[in-house]
mmCIF file of C-alpha atoms in Angstrom:
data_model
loop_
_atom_site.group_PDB
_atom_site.id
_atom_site.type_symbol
_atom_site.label_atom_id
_atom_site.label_comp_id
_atom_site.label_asym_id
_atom_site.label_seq_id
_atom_site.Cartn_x
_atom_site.Cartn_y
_atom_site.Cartn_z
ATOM 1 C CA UNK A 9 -6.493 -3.186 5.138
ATOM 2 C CA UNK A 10 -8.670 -2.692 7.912
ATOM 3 C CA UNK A 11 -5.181 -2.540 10.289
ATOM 4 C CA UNK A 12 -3.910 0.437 7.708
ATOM 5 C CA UNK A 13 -6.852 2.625 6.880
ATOM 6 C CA UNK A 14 -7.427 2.246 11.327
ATOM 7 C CA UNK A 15 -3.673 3.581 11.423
ATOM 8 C CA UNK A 16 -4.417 6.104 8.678
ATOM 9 C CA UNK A 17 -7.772 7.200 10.351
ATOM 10 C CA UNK A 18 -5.736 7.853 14.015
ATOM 11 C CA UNK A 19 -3.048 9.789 11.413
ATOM 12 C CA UNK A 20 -5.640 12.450 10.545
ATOM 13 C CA UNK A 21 -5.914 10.887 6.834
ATOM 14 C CA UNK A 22 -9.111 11.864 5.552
ATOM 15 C CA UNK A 23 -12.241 9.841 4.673
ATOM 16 C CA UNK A 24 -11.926 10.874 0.778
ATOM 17 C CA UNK A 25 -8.602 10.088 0.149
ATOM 18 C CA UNK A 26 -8.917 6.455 1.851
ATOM 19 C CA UNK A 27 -11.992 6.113 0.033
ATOM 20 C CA UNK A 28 -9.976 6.882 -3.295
ATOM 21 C CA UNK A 29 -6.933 5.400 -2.801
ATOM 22 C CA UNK A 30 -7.958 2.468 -5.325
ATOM 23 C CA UNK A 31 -8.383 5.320 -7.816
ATOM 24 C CA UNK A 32 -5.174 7.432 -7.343
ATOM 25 C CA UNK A 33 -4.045 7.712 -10.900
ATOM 26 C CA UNK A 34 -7.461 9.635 -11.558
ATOM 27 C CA UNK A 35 -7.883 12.044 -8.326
ATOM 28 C CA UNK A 36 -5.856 15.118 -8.127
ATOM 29 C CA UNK A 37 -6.462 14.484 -4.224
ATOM 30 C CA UNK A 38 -2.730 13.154 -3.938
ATOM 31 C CA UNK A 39 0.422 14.889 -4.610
ATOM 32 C CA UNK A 40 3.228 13.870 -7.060
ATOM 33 C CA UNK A 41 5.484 12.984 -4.214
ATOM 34 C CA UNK A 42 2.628 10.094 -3.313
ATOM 35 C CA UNK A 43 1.683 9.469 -6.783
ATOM 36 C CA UNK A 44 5.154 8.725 -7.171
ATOM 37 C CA UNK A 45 4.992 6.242 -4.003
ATOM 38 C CA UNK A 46 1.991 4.763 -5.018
ATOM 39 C CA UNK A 47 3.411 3.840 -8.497
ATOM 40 C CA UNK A 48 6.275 2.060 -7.282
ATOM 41 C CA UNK A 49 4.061 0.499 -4.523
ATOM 42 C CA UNK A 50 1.891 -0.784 -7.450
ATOM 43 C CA UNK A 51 5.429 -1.909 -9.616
ATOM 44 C CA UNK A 52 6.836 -3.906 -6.656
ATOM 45 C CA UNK A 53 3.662 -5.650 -5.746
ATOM 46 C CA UNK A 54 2.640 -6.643 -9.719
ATOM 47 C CA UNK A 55 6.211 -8.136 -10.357
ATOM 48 C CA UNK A 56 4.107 -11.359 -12.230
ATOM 49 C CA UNK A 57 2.809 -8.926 -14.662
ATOM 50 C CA UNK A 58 6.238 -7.302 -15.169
ATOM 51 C CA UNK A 59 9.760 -5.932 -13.998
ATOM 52 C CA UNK A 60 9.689 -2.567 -12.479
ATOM 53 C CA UNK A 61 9.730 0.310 -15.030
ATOM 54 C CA UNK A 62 12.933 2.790 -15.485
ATOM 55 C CA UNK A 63 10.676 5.134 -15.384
ATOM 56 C CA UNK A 64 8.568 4.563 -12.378
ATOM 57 C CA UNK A 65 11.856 4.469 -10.363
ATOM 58 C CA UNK A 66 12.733 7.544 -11.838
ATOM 59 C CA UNK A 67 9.453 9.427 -10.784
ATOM 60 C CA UNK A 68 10.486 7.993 -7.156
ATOM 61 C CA UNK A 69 13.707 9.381 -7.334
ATOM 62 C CA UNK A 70 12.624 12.638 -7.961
ATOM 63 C CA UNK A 71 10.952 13.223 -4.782
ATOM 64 C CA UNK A 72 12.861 10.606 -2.581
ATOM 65 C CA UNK A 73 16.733 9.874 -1.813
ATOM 66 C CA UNK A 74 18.559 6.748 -2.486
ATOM 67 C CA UNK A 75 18.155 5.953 0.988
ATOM 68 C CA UNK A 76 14.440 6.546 1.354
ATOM 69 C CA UNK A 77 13.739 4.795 -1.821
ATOM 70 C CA UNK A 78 15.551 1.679 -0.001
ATOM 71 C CA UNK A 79 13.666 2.147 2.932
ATOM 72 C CA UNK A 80 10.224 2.363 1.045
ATOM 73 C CA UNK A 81 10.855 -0.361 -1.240
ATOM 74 C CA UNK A 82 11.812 -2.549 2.173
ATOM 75 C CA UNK A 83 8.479 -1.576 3.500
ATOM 76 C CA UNK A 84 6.856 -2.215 0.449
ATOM 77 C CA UNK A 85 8.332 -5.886 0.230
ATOM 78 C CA UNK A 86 7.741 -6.307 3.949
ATOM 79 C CA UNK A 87 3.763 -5.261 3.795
ATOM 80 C CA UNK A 88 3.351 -7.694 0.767
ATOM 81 C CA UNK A 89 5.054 -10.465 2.666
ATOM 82 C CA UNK A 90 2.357 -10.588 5.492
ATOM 83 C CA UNK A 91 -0.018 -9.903 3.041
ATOM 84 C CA UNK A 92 1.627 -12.909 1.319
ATOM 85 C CA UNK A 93 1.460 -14.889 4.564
ATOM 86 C CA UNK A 94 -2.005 -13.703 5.637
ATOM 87 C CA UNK A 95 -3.748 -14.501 2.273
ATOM 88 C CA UNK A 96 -2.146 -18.251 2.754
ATOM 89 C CA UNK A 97 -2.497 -18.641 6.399
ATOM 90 C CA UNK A 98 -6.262 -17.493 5.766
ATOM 91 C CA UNK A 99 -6.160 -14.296 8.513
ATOM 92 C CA UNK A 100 -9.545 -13.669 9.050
ATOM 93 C CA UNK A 101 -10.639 -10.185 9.633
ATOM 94 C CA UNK A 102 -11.302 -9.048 13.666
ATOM 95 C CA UNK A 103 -14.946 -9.076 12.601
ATOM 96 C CA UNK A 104 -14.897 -12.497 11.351
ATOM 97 C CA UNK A 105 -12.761 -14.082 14.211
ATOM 98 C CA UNK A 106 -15.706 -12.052 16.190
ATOM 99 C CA UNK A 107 -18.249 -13.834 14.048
ATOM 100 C CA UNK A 108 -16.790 -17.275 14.531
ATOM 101 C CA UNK A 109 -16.634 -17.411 18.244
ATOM 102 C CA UNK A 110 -19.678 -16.258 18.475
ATOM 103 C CA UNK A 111 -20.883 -19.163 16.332
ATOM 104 C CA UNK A 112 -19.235 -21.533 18.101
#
């Protein structure tokens, strides 16, 4: 996260939107092209819960080529692999590796 909203930050994103990115589904603040990248984010990442919806994919679709929904859908499955990794490996944050040295 804090890699991503940096990126976004340098990107010109602003402050709202990052701040209510947790709460897309209720802000009008994002258009139906992101809403639609968002979702799919959200069904490739929750694949415990269940399989990707028809219709999700078919939002997507609507705004995105068959190409660009393979690329996103690679990027998706690529960010939740380190997350993946990160989460077992225990990554700290740059604040806490900060935190630690200074500690020790």
């Amino acid at each position: 996260l804090h890699m991503h909203i940096a990126d976004a930050r340098k990107a010109g994103e602003s402050e709202i939107r990052i701040n209510l990115l947790s709460a897309w589904e209720e802000s009008e603040l994002f258009t139906p092209r992101e809403r639609a990248v968002l979702r799919w984010t959200e069904e490739l990442t929750r694949l415990v819960d269940r399989s990707p919806s028809d219709a999700a994919f078919a939002e997507l679709r609507e705004h995105f080529s068959e190409k660009d929904c393979v690329d996103l859908s690679v990027a998706i499955g690529m960010i939740n692999l380190w997350n993946r990794l990160n989460c077992g490996f225990r990554t700290l944050h740059p604040n806490d590796r900060r935190r630690e040295k200074a500690a020790a």
